[in-house]
mmCIF file of C-alpha atoms in Angstrom:
data_model
loop_
_atom_site.group_PDB
_atom_site.id
_atom_site.type_symbol
_atom_site.label_atom_id
_atom_site.label_comp_id
_atom_site.label_asym_id
_atom_site.label_seq_id
_atom_site.Cartn_x
_atom_site.Cartn_y
_atom_site.Cartn_z
ATOM 1 C CA MET A 4 140.835 62.053 118.035
ATOM 2 C CA THR A 5 140.951 60.396 114.699
ATOM 3 C CA GLU A 6 139.152 61.496 111.602
ATOM 4 C CA THR A 7 136.472 58.767 111.870
ATOM 5 C CA GLU A 8 135.844 59.722 115.550
ATOM 6 C CA GLY A 9 134.838 63.422 114.869
ATOM 7 C CA THR A 10 131.415 64.143 115.965
ATOM 8 C CA SER A 11 129.146 67.190 116.275
ATOM 9 C CA GLU A 12 127.181 66.561 119.472
ATOM 10 C CA GLY A 13 123.816 68.133 119.309
ATOM 11 C CA PHE A 14 124.007 68.993 115.736
ATOM 12 C CA ASP A 15 121.469 66.864 113.825
ATOM 13 C CA VAL A 16 123.226 66.518 110.421
ATOM 14 C CA GLN A 17 124.221 63.330 108.616
ATOM 15 C CA PRO A 18 127.926 63.234 107.550
ATOM 16 C CA LEU A 19 128.236 64.900 104.193
ATOM 17 C CA ARG A 20 129.983 62.550 101.613
ATOM 18 C CA ARG A 21 131.207 63.848 98.336
ATOM 19 C CA LEU A 22 131.833 61.764 95.188
ATOM 20 C CA ARG A 23 135.502 61.449 94.412
ATOM 21 C CA TYR A 24 136.212 61.016 90.766
ATOM 22 C CA PHE A 25 139.199 59.049 89.375
ATOM 23 C CA HIS A 26 140.216 57.663 85.959
ATOM 24 C CA GLY A 27 138.599 54.284 85.164
ATOM 25 C CA GLN A 28 135.840 54.762 87.623
ATOM 26 C CA LEU A 29 132.469 53.080 86.912
ATOM 27 C CA LEU A 30 129.555 55.365 87.807
ATOM 28 C CA GLY A 31 125.912 54.315 88.153
ATOM 29 C CA ALA A 32 122.591 55.886 88.812
ATOM 30 C CA ARG A 33 123.104 55.625 92.536
ATOM 31 C CA ASP A 34 126.388 57.686 92.297
ATOM 32 C CA PHE A 35 124.633 60.512 90.384
ATOM 33 C CA ARG A 36 121.845 60.506 92.854
ATOM 34 C CA ASN A 37 124.231 60.830 95.683
ATOM 35 C CA GLU A 38 125.977 63.626 93.974
ATOM 36 C CA GLN A 39 122.751 65.651 93.698
ATOM 37 C CA ALA A 40 121.925 64.754 97.258
ATOM 38 C CA TYR A 41 125.211 66.156 98.587
ATOM 39 C CA PHE A 42 124.754 69.570 96.903
ATOM 40 C CA ARG A 43 121.013 69.670 97.909
ATOM 41 C CA GLU A 44 121.848 68.974 101.563
ATOM 42 C CA LYS A 45 124.589 71.579 101.621
ATOM 43 C CA LEU A 46 122.211 74.169 100.189
ATOM 44 C CA LYS A 47 119.493 73.267 102.659
ATOM 45 C CA LEU A 48 121.920 73.332 105.606
ATOM 46 C CA ARG A 49 123.127 76.920 104.636
ATOM 47 C CA MET A 50 119.536 78.086 104.140
ATOM 48 C CA ARG A 51 118.147 76.903 107.482
ATOM 49 C CA CYS A 52 121.259 77.626 109.606
ATOM 50 C CA LEU A 53 122.291 80.981 108.073
ATOM 51 C CA LEU A 54 118.946 82.413 107.055
ATOM 52 C CA GLY A 55 116.269 80.350 108.829
ATOM 53 C CA TYR A 56 112.883 79.439 107.463
ATOM 54 C CA GLY A 57 109.412 80.794 106.844
ATOM 55 C CA VAL A 58 107.376 82.835 104.264
ATOM 56 C CA VAL A 59 109.636 84.838 102.046
ATOM 57 C CA CYS A 60 106.917 86.615 99.865
ATOM 58 C CA GLY A 61 103.361 86.130 98.787
ATOM 59 C CA LEU A 62 101.373 83.077 99.854
ATOM 60 C CA PHE A 63 98.488 85.167 101.134
ATOM 61 C CA VAL A 64 95.095 83.364 101.793
ATOM 62 C CA GLU A 65 92.218 85.144 100.403
ATOM 63 C CA PRO A 66 88.480 84.431 100.290
ATOM 64 C CA LEU A 67 87.391 82.960 97.059
ATOM 65 C CA PRO A 68 84.485 85.007 95.533
ATOM 66 C CA PRO A 69 81.380 82.776 94.649
ATOM 67 C CA ASP A 70 81.536 84.046 91.106
ATOM 68 C CA ASP A 71 85.277 83.295 90.693
ATOM 69 C CA ASP A 72 86.000 81.138 87.567
ATOM 70 C CA CYS A 73 88.939 79.364 89.174
ATOM 71 C CA PRO A 74 87.625 75.699 89.455
ATOM 72 C CA PRO A 75 83.828 75.536 88.899
ATOM 73 C CA GLU A 76 83.607 72.535 91.278
ATOM 74 C CA THR A 77 84.829 74.425 94.300
ATOM 75 C CA GLY A 78 82.400 74.730 97.175
ATOM 76 C CA ALA A 79 81.008 77.879 98.885
ATOM 77 C CA ALA A 80 83.606 78.000 101.712
ATOM 78 C CA ALA A 81 86.760 78.288 99.573
ATOM 79 C CA VAL A 82 89.979 80.250 99.736
ATOM 80 C CA ARG A 83 92.767 81.176 97.226
ATOM 81 C CA ILE A 84 96.465 80.930 97.939
ATOM 82 C CA THR A 85 98.396 83.615 95.973
ATOM 83 C CA PRO A 86 101.769 82.877 94.320
ATOM 84 C CA GLY A 87 104.848 83.121 96.498
ATOM 85 C CA LEU A 88 107.996 81.638 97.882
ATOM 86 C CA ALA A 89 108.725 79.983 101.323
ATOM 87 C CA VAL A 90 111.357 77.901 102.856
ATOM 88 C CA ASP A 91 110.410 75.034 105.210
ATOM 89 C CA CYS A 92 112.253 74.118 108.407
ATOM 90 C CA ASP A 93 114.433 71.591 106.677
ATOM 91 C CA GLY A 94 115.690 74.202 104.113
ATOM 92 C CA ASN A 95 113.534 73.102 101.117
ATOM 93 C CA GLU A 96 112.170 75.966 98.940
ATOM 94 C CA VAL A 97 108.426 75.893 98.503
ATOM 95 C CA VAL A 98 107.467 77.653 95.210
ATOM 96 C CA VAL A 99 103.833 78.340 94.436
ATOM 97 C CA GLY A 100 103.960 79.590 90.870
ATOM 98 C CA GLY A 101 100.270 80.337 90.422
ATOM 99 C CA SER A 102 97.311 80.977 92.665
ATOM 100 C CA CYS A 103 95.324 77.930 93.586
ATOM 101 C CA ALA A 104 91.769 77.507 94.964
ATOM 102 C CA ILE A 105 90.970 75.219 97.966
ATOM 103 C CA ASP A 106 87.553 73.883 98.941
ATOM 104 C CA LEU A 107 87.862 73.739 102.689
ATOM 105 C CA ARG A 108 85.251 71.016 103.178
ATOM 106 C CA LYS A 109 87.021 68.696 100.591
ATOM 107 C CA ALA A 110 90.475 69.526 101.851
ATOM 108 C CA LEU A 111 89.675 68.773 105.602
ATOM 109 C CA PRO A 112 89.943 65.229 106.920
ATOM 110 C CA GLU A 113 86.514 63.806 107.365
ATOM 111 C CA ALA A 114 86.894 63.809 111.224
ATOM 112 C CA ASP A 115 87.557 67.461 111.234
ATOM 113 C CA ARG A 116 84.525 68.614 109.065
ATOM 114 C CA ASP A 117 82.470 69.635 112.179
ATOM 115 C CA LYS A 118 85.171 72.104 113.257
ATOM 116 C CA LYS A 119 84.509 75.815 113.091
ATOM 117 C CA THR A 120 88.130 76.813 113.071
ATOM 118 C CA VAL A 121 90.576 75.450 110.407
ATOM 119 C CA TRP A 122 94.167 76.078 109.478
ATOM 120 C CA VAL A 123 95.593 76.320 105.991
ATOM 121 C CA GLY A 124 99.152 75.748 105.063
ATOM 122 C CA VAL A 125 101.525 74.405 102.454
ATOM 123 C CA GLU A 126 104.203 71.576 102.567
ATOM 124 C CA TYR A 127 107.165 70.738 100.241
ATOM 125 C CA CYS A 128 106.799 67.559 98.237
ATOM 126 C CA GLU A 129 108.189 65.916 95.285
ATOM 127 C CA ARG A 130 106.796 63.695 92.489
ATOM 128 C CA PRO A 131 108.450 61.846 89.629
ATOM 129 C CA VAL A 132 107.529 63.006 86.107
ATOM 130 C CA GLU A 133 108.247 62.279 82.403
ATOM 131 C CA PRO A 134 108.293 58.524 82.033
ATOM 132 C CA THR A 135 111.325 57.304 79.977
ATOM 133 C CA ARG A 136 111.951 53.821 78.392
ATOM 134 C CA THR A 137 115.115 52.203 79.884
ATOM 135 C CA VAL A 138 117.899 51.226 77.532
ATOM 136 C CA TYR A 139 118.748 48.049 79.540
ATOM 137 C CA ASP A 140 117.883 46.475 82.826
ATOM 138 C CA ASP A 141 119.895 46.608 85.982
ATOM 139 C CA GLY A 142 121.527 43.131 86.077
ATOM 140 C CA CYS A 143 121.184 42.848 89.909
ATOM 141 C CA ALA A 144 117.540 43.847 90.431
ATOM 142 C CA ASP A 145 114.256 43.517 88.765
ATOM 143 C CA GLY A 146 113.987 45.958 85.870
ATOM 144 C CA ASP A 147 111.095 48.086 84.505
ATOM 145 C CA ASP A 148 110.431 48.973 80.954
ATOM 146 C CA CYS A 149 109.990 52.561 81.944
ATOM 147 C CA GLN A 150 111.388 54.859 84.635
ATOM 148 C CA PHE A 151 110.535 58.465 85.575
ATOM 149 C CA GLY A 152 113.225 60.645 84.127
ATOM 150 C CA TYR A 153 112.783 63.729 86.427
ATOM 151 C CA THR A 154 111.787 64.636 89.866
ATOM 152 C CA GLU A 155 109.483 67.783 90.093
ATOM 153 C CA GLU A 156 109.773 69.844 93.268
ATOM 154 C CA SER A 157 106.249 70.840 94.180
ATOM 155 C CA TYR A 158 103.955 71.594 97.179
ATOM 156 C CA ALA A 159 100.912 70.142 98.840
ATOM 157 C CA ILE A 160 98.003 72.049 100.518
ATOM 158 C CA ARG A 161 97.313 71.001 104.107
ATOM 159 C CA VAL A 162 94.055 71.907 105.916
ATOM 160 C CA THR A 163 93.376 70.823 109.453
ATOM 161 C CA GLY A 164 90.762 71.418 112.255
ATOM 162 C CA CYS A 165 93.400 70.822 115.077
ATOM 163 C CA GLU A 166 95.555 73.642 116.109
ATOM 164 C CA PRO A 167 99.099 73.154 114.762
ATOM 165 C CA PRO A 168 101.876 72.975 117.379
ATOM 166 C CA ALA A 169 104.275 76.005 117.580
ATOM 167 C CA ASP A 170 107.906 75.676 116.957
ATOM 168 C CA GLU A 171 109.303 76.544 120.375
ATOM 169 C CA ARG A 172 113.000 75.859 119.555
ATOM 170 C CA CYS A 173 115.202 78.745 120.476
ATOM 171 C CA ASP A 174 117.771 77.635 117.863
ATOM 172 C CA THR A 175 116.440 76.342 114.575
ATOM 173 C CA CYS A 176 119.860 75.526 113.173
ATOM 174 C CA CYS A 177 121.065 72.570 115.259
ATOM 175 C CA SER A 178 117.995 70.317 115.433
ATOM 176 C CA ARG A 179 115.596 69.402 112.640
ATOM 177 C CA CYS A 180 112.017 70.225 113.058
ATOM 178 C CA THR A 181 109.275 67.593 113.291
ATOM 179 C CA HIS A 182 106.399 69.573 111.742
ATOM 180 C CA LYS A 183 107.132 70.368 108.098
ATOM 181 C CA VAL A 184 104.029 72.333 107.137
ATOM 182 C CA LEU A 185 104.256 76.042 106.895
ATOM 183 C CA TRP A 186 100.851 77.328 108.156
ATOM 184 C CA LEU A 187 99.634 80.400 106.360
ATOM 185 C CA ALA A 188 96.225 81.290 107.928
ATOM 186 C CA LYS A 189 93.739 80.626 110.651
ATOM 187 C CA ILE A 190 90.045 80.775 109.510
ATOM 188 C CA THR A 191 87.431 81.174 112.176
ATOM 189 C CA ASP A 192 83.643 80.761 112.217
ATOM 190 C CA VAL A 193 83.615 78.562 109.204
ATOM 191 C CA ASP A 194 80.244 77.726 107.678
ATOM 192 C CA PHE A 195 80.926 75.424 104.730
ATOM 193 C CA ASP A 196 77.805 76.431 102.946
ATOM 194 C CA LYS A 197 78.614 80.169 102.927
ATOM 195 C CA PRO A 198 81.414 82.228 101.283
ATOM 196 C CA LEU A 199 84.053 83.415 103.577
ATOM 197 C CA ARG A 200 84.695 87.084 104.472
ATOM 198 C CA GLU A 201 88.129 88.716 104.763
ATOM 199 C CA GLU A 202 87.696 89.245 108.520
ATOM 200 C CA GLN A 203 87.482 85.506 109.045
ATOM 201 C CA ILE A 204 90.910 84.957 107.725
ATOM 202 C CA HIS A 205 93.811 85.569 110.108
ATOM 203 C CA LEU A 206 97.199 85.753 108.561
ATOM 204 C CA ASN A 207 99.194 86.705 111.621
ATOM 205 C CA ILE A 208 99.979 83.023 112.307
ATOM 206 C CA ARG A 209 102.423 83.011 109.299
ATOM 207 C CA ARG A 210 106.029 82.626 110.199
ATOM 208 C CA PRO A 211 108.063 85.343 108.551
ATOM 209 C CA PHE A 212 111.366 84.221 106.944
ATOM 210 C CA GLY A 213 114.152 84.309 109.504
ATOM 211 C CA ARG A 214 116.232 82.421 112.124
ATOM 212 C CA HIS A 215 113.701 83.187 114.836
ATOM 213 C CA VAL A 216 110.407 85.037 115.291
ATOM 214 C CA PRO A 217 110.902 87.980 117.570
ATOM 215 C CA THR A 218 108.602 88.641 120.447
ATOM 216 C CA VAL A 219 106.679 92.005 119.832
ATOM 217 C CA ILE A 220 104.272 94.226 121.561
ATOM 218 C CA THR A 221 100.795 93.418 120.380
ATOM 219 C CA GLY A 222 98.597 95.701 122.444
ATOM 220 C CA ILE A 223 98.497 98.626 124.917
ATOM 221 C CA ASN A 224 95.483 99.912 126.922
ATOM 222 C CA TRP A 225 95.726 103.538 125.886
ATOM 223 C CA ILE A 226 95.218 105.211 122.554
ATOM 224 C CA HIS A 227 98.440 106.556 121.155
ATOM 225 C CA GLY A 228 98.254 110.308 120.543
ATOM 226 C CA HIS A 229 94.696 110.567 122.118
ATOM 227 C CA THR A 230 93.590 113.326 124.386
ATOM 228 C CA TYR A 231 92.111 112.226 127.834
ATOM 229 C CA THR A 232 90.538 114.216 130.563
ATOM 230 C CA ILE A 233 92.518 114.603 133.778
ATOM 231 C CA ASP A 234 90.277 112.175 135.539
ATOM 232 C CA GLU A 235 90.481 109.653 132.625
ATOM 233 C CA ALA A 236 94.349 109.973 132.756
ATOM 234 C CA LYS A 237 94.337 109.338 136.552
ATOM 235 C CA THR A 238 92.233 106.237 136.001
ATOM 236 C CA LEU A 239 94.511 105.004 133.174
ATOM 237 C CA LEU A 240 97.606 105.635 135.228
ATOM 238 C CA GLY A 241 96.194 103.996 138.385
ATOM 239 C CA THR A 242 96.794 107.170 140.411
ATOM 240 C CA GLN A 243 93.780 106.653 142.668
ATOM 241 C CA ASN A 244 92.822 103.032 141.915
ATOM 242 C CA GLU A 245 94.991 100.068 142.538
ATOM 243 C CA ASP A 246 93.365 98.098 139.657
ATOM 244 C CA GLY A 247 94.433 100.786 137.167
ATOM 245 C CA GLY A 248 97.709 101.202 135.374
ATOM 246 C CA LEU A 249 99.340 101.023 131.925
ATOM 247 C CA ARG A 250 99.059 97.666 130.270
ATOM 248 C CA VAL A 251 101.440 96.311 127.696
ATOM 249 C CA ARG A 252 100.752 92.945 126.009
ATOM 250 C CA PHE A 253 103.289 90.713 124.148
ATOM 251 C CA SER A 254 103.087 88.141 121.446
ATOM 252 C CA GLY A 255 104.933 85.595 123.605
ATOM 253 C CA ASP A 256 106.275 84.970 127.019
ATOM 254 C CA VAL A 257 108.881 87.369 128.484
ATOM 255 C CA ARG A 258 110.892 86.788 131.459
ATOM 256 C CA ALA A 259 109.304 88.379 134.573
ATOM 257 C CA ASP A 260 112.657 88.910 136.199
ATOM 258 C CA THR A 261 113.641 91.386 133.425
ATOM 259 C CA LEU A 262 110.609 93.786 134.372
ATOM 260 C CA ARG A 263 112.757 95.912 136.572
ATOM 261 C CA PRO A 264 112.726 99.484 137.833
ATOM 262 C CA GLY A 265 113.795 101.799 134.984
ATOM 263 C CA VAL A 266 112.502 99.603 132.226
ATOM 264 C CA VAL A 267 109.326 101.648 132.124
ATOM 265 C CA GLU A 268 109.385 105.364 132.475
ATOM 266 C CA ILE A 269 106.502 107.899 132.530
ATOM 267 C CA GLN A 270 107.598 111.474 131.713
ATOM 268 C CA VAL A 271 105.269 114.508 131.923
ATOM 269 C CA ILE A 272 105.958 117.431 129.570
ATOM 270 C CA GLU A 273 104.013 120.418 130.944
ATOM 271 C CA GLY A 274 101.647 122.365 128.700
ATOM 272 C CA GLY A 275 99.161 125.040 129.264
ATOM 273 C CA SER A 276 99.080 128.763 128.824
ATOM 274 C CA GLY A 277 101.711 129.529 131.517
ATOM 275 C CA ARG A 278 105.009 127.863 131.939
ATOM 276 C CA SER A 279 105.440 125.108 129.362
ATOM 277 C CA ALA A 280 107.987 122.489 128.193
ATOM 278 C CA ALA A 281 109.127 121.858 131.742
ATOM 279 C CA THR A 282 109.391 118.142 132.396
ATOM 280 C CA TRP A 283 109.199 115.823 135.339
ATOM 281 C CA TYR A 284 109.179 112.031 135.899
ATOM 282 C CA MET A 285 106.234 110.246 137.345
ATOM 283 C CA GLY A 286 106.942 107.571 140.053
ATOM 284 C CA GLY A 287 105.531 104.136 139.344
ATOM 285 C CA GLN A 288 105.950 100.286 139.751
ATOM 286 C CA PHE A 289 104.988 96.994 138.276
ATOM 287 C CA ALA A 290 101.626 95.846 139.656
ATOM 288 C CA GLU A 291 101.614 92.705 137.449
ATOM 289 C CA PRO A 292 102.974 90.065 136.912
ATOM 290 C CA ALA A 293 102.825 88.767 140.482
ATOM 291 C CA ALA A 294 106.040 88.351 142.461
ATOM 292 C CA GLY A 295 107.534 84.994 141.831
ATOM 293 C CA ALA A 296 106.243 84.469 138.309
ATOM 294 C CA GLU A 297 108.762 83.256 135.774
ATOM 295 C CA PHE A 298 107.132 84.345 132.578
ATOM 296 C CA ALA A 299 104.417 86.885 131.624
ATOM 297 C CA ARG A 300 102.437 87.747 128.484
ATOM 298 C CA GLU A 301 101.565 91.099 129.834
ATOM 299 C CA PHE A 302 102.468 93.616 132.504
ATOM 300 C CA ARG A 303 100.650 96.428 134.327
ATOM 301 C CA PHE A 304 102.638 99.547 135.476
ATOM 302 C CA ARG A 305 100.831 102.086 137.777
ATOM 303 C CA GLN A 306 101.588 105.409 139.193
ATOM 304 C CA THR A 307 102.628 105.193 142.961
ATOM 305 C CA THR A 308 103.174 108.950 143.761
ATOM 306 C CA ARG A 309 100.497 111.705 143.874
ATOM 307 C CA GLU A 310 101.776 114.277 141.336
ATOM 308 C CA THR A 311 98.953 116.095 139.654
ATOM 309 C CA LEU A 312 98.440 116.396 135.903
ATOM 310 C CA GLN A 313 97.310 119.642 134.496
ATOM 311 C CA ASP A 314 95.472 120.927 131.364
ATOM 312 C CA GLY A 315 97.691 120.712 128.333
ATOM 313 C CA ASP A 316 100.288 118.288 129.778
ATOM 314 C CA ARG A 317 101.687 115.507 127.459
ATOM 315 C CA VAL A 318 102.398 112.141 129.006
ATOM 316 C CA LEU A 319 105.272 110.252 127.391
ATOM 317 C CA VAL A 320 105.527 106.521 127.955
ATOM 318 C CA THR A 321 108.781 104.832 127.360
ATOM 319 C CA VAL A 322 109.336 101.094 127.464
ATOM 320 C CA ARG A 323 113.015 99.973 127.018
ATOM 321 C CA ALA A 324 112.300 96.848 125.209
ATOM 322 C CA ALA A 325 115.954 95.990 124.713
ATOM 323 C CA PHE A 326 115.968 95.130 128.489
ATOM 324 C CA ILE A 327 112.942 92.893 128.325
ATOM 325 C CA LEU A 328 114.051 89.397 127.335
ATOM 326 C CA ASP A 329 111.864 86.573 125.975
ATOM 327 C CA ARG A 330 111.954 82.812 126.800
ATOM 328 C CA CYS A 331 115.028 82.436 124.566
ATOM 329 C CA CYS A 332 116.783 85.374 126.281
ATOM 330 C CA ARG A 333 116.376 87.609 123.132
ATOM 331 C CA PRO A 334 115.257 91.160 123.455
ATOM 332 C CA VAL A 335 111.624 92.175 122.528
ATOM 333 C CA ASP A 336 111.412 93.943 119.172
ATOM 334 C CA GLY A 337 109.864 97.167 120.599
ATOM 335 C CA THR A 338 109.883 99.875 118.014
ATOM 336 C CA ASN A 339 106.441 101.453 117.856
ATOM 337 C CA VAL A 340 106.299 101.638 114.055
ATOM 338 C CA GLY A 341 104.001 104.495 113.151
ATOM 339 C CA GLY A 342 102.496 104.398 116.585
ATOM 340 C CA ARG A 343 100.062 101.765 115.226
ATOM 341 C CA VAL A 344 100.113 99.084 118.170
ATOM 342 C CA PRO A 345 96.430 98.275 118.729
ATOM 343 C CA THR A 346 94.512 99.235 121.848
ATOM 344 C CA ILE A 347 93.681 96.386 124.118
ATOM 345 C CA GLY A 348 89.977 95.588 124.151
ATOM 346 C CA ALA A 349 89.067 98.122 121.448
ATOM 347 C CA GLU A 350 88.273 97.954 117.711
ATOM 348 C CA PRO A 351 91.210 98.785 115.518
ATOM 349 C CA ALA A 352 91.286 102.391 114.519
ATOM 350 C CA GLU A 353 90.350 103.306 111.015
ATOM 351 C CA ALA A 354 93.411 102.935 108.791
ATOM 352 C CA HIS A 355 94.745 105.970 107.010
ATOM 353 C CA GLY A 356 97.755 106.085 104.730
ATOM 354 C CA CYS A 357 99.573 102.843 105.439
ATOM 355 C CA VAL A 358 96.785 100.292 105.848
ATOM 356 C CA VAL A 359 99.009 97.253 106.727
ATOM 357 C CA PRO A 360 102.356 97.016 108.412
ATOM 358 C CA PRO A 361 105.531 96.695 106.296
ATOM 359 C CA SER A 362 105.199 92.884 106.470
ATOM 360 C CA GLY A 363 101.955 93.212 104.576
ATOM 361 C CA ILE A 364 100.039 91.356 107.381
ATOM 362 C CA GLY A 365 97.893 92.950 109.996
ATOM 363 C CA PRO A 366 97.219 93.669 112.718
ATOM 364 C CA TRP A 367 100.041 96.021 113.465
ATOM 365 C CA THR A 368 102.494 95.203 116.259
ATOM 366 C CA SER A 369 105.749 96.729 117.372
ATOM 367 C CA GLY A 370 109.033 95.823 115.757
ATOM 368 C CA THR A 371 111.162 96.145 112.664
ATOM 369 C CA GLY A 372 112.698 92.728 112.719
ATOM 370 C CA ALA A 373 115.980 93.963 114.152
ATOM 371 C CA GLY A 374 115.032 93.343 117.904
ATOM 372 C CA GLY A 375 115.410 95.515 120.931
ATOM 373 C CA ASP A 376 115.102 99.361 120.596
ATOM 374 C CA VAL A 377 112.750 101.504 122.616
ATOM 375 C CA PHE A 378 108.917 101.611 122.525
ATOM 376 C CA GLU A 379 107.667 105.138 122.782
ATOM 377 C CA SER A 380 104.069 106.414 122.922
ATOM 378 C CA TRP A 381 102.250 109.435 124.391
ATOM 379 C CA PHE A 382 98.836 110.908 125.026
ATOM 380 C CA PHE A 383 97.620 114.410 125.980
ATOM 381 C CA VAL A 384 95.641 115.709 128.907
ATOM 382 C CA LYS A 385 92.917 118.296 128.916
ATOM 383 C CA GLU A 386 90.928 119.657 131.940
ATOM 384 C CA ARG A 387 87.710 118.669 130.219
#
């Protein structure tokens, strides 16, 4: 294979060409632009392939109070984006240096102004600045008296009423993305004539900065650390009802064939006033997903044996998340950080101490960003 025949099949990157200086060389504006482009493309390539893309810090979307003095012409349904830094999927750095207010009605395309759910995001853009008078014209083209001397790297606010497509690529390095907007928030139940409330703004659609977004556990059907009666625990475990069982929900699809015996374990640690601290394992099996399914967003695991719980027992639930793989064959990020994974179908518990996860965005989920690990949770049993 010759030098000119070298290719990188499947790697969507144009050949990188560096300016080669020599004595007596005549350089023009095109050469210096290409020199800048070379280093910019190298930086963007390293950024998206080694580190990934997404929101690095800040860029929170907040309701704009009606008495805010940001722009006086802003309408009732308005939000503010806080300062921050992000990297788009091409490797461009998106810098928002100061908070900015957005009137949702004005920012939406006219065809979307009847929608009740809108999405807000930012997109990298450039604009020429500082007009400068030219010294002489280009002899081979029509010249202008003035040219812009600088290119300012900036951003544009994007608002839409159509749900943005998700980036479903398993590897964000080798192929360029087609959707450049970094979506920051989903806003529901919008009334353009009324101020927004915090609970209407959902920030969990943000993509955190990284090579990929790990699949996490987003809900369980028991309350971590709660005390149940023996009958309630039996119903929860599906001891006497086939529709019962422990349910675990994920943020994305997981491979059903990785939900195998041993992945979920129920251990009972005996309590009570007599013998205590003895332990035994409760038999169980996956009741959902159904046999033959390829992917699932949730599973249900129920007790299949007839062991009896007693007053004072502690039921320890272990999910070996490192053995559960997602669509891209990556392990679920399963660490139950602080025991704060929400209860399915229940209002979030009142926050104490740490109000939001380490990411700064609620609701809580499992995961530390490292992937894998073991999800642990427990509840207690009382006779009444």
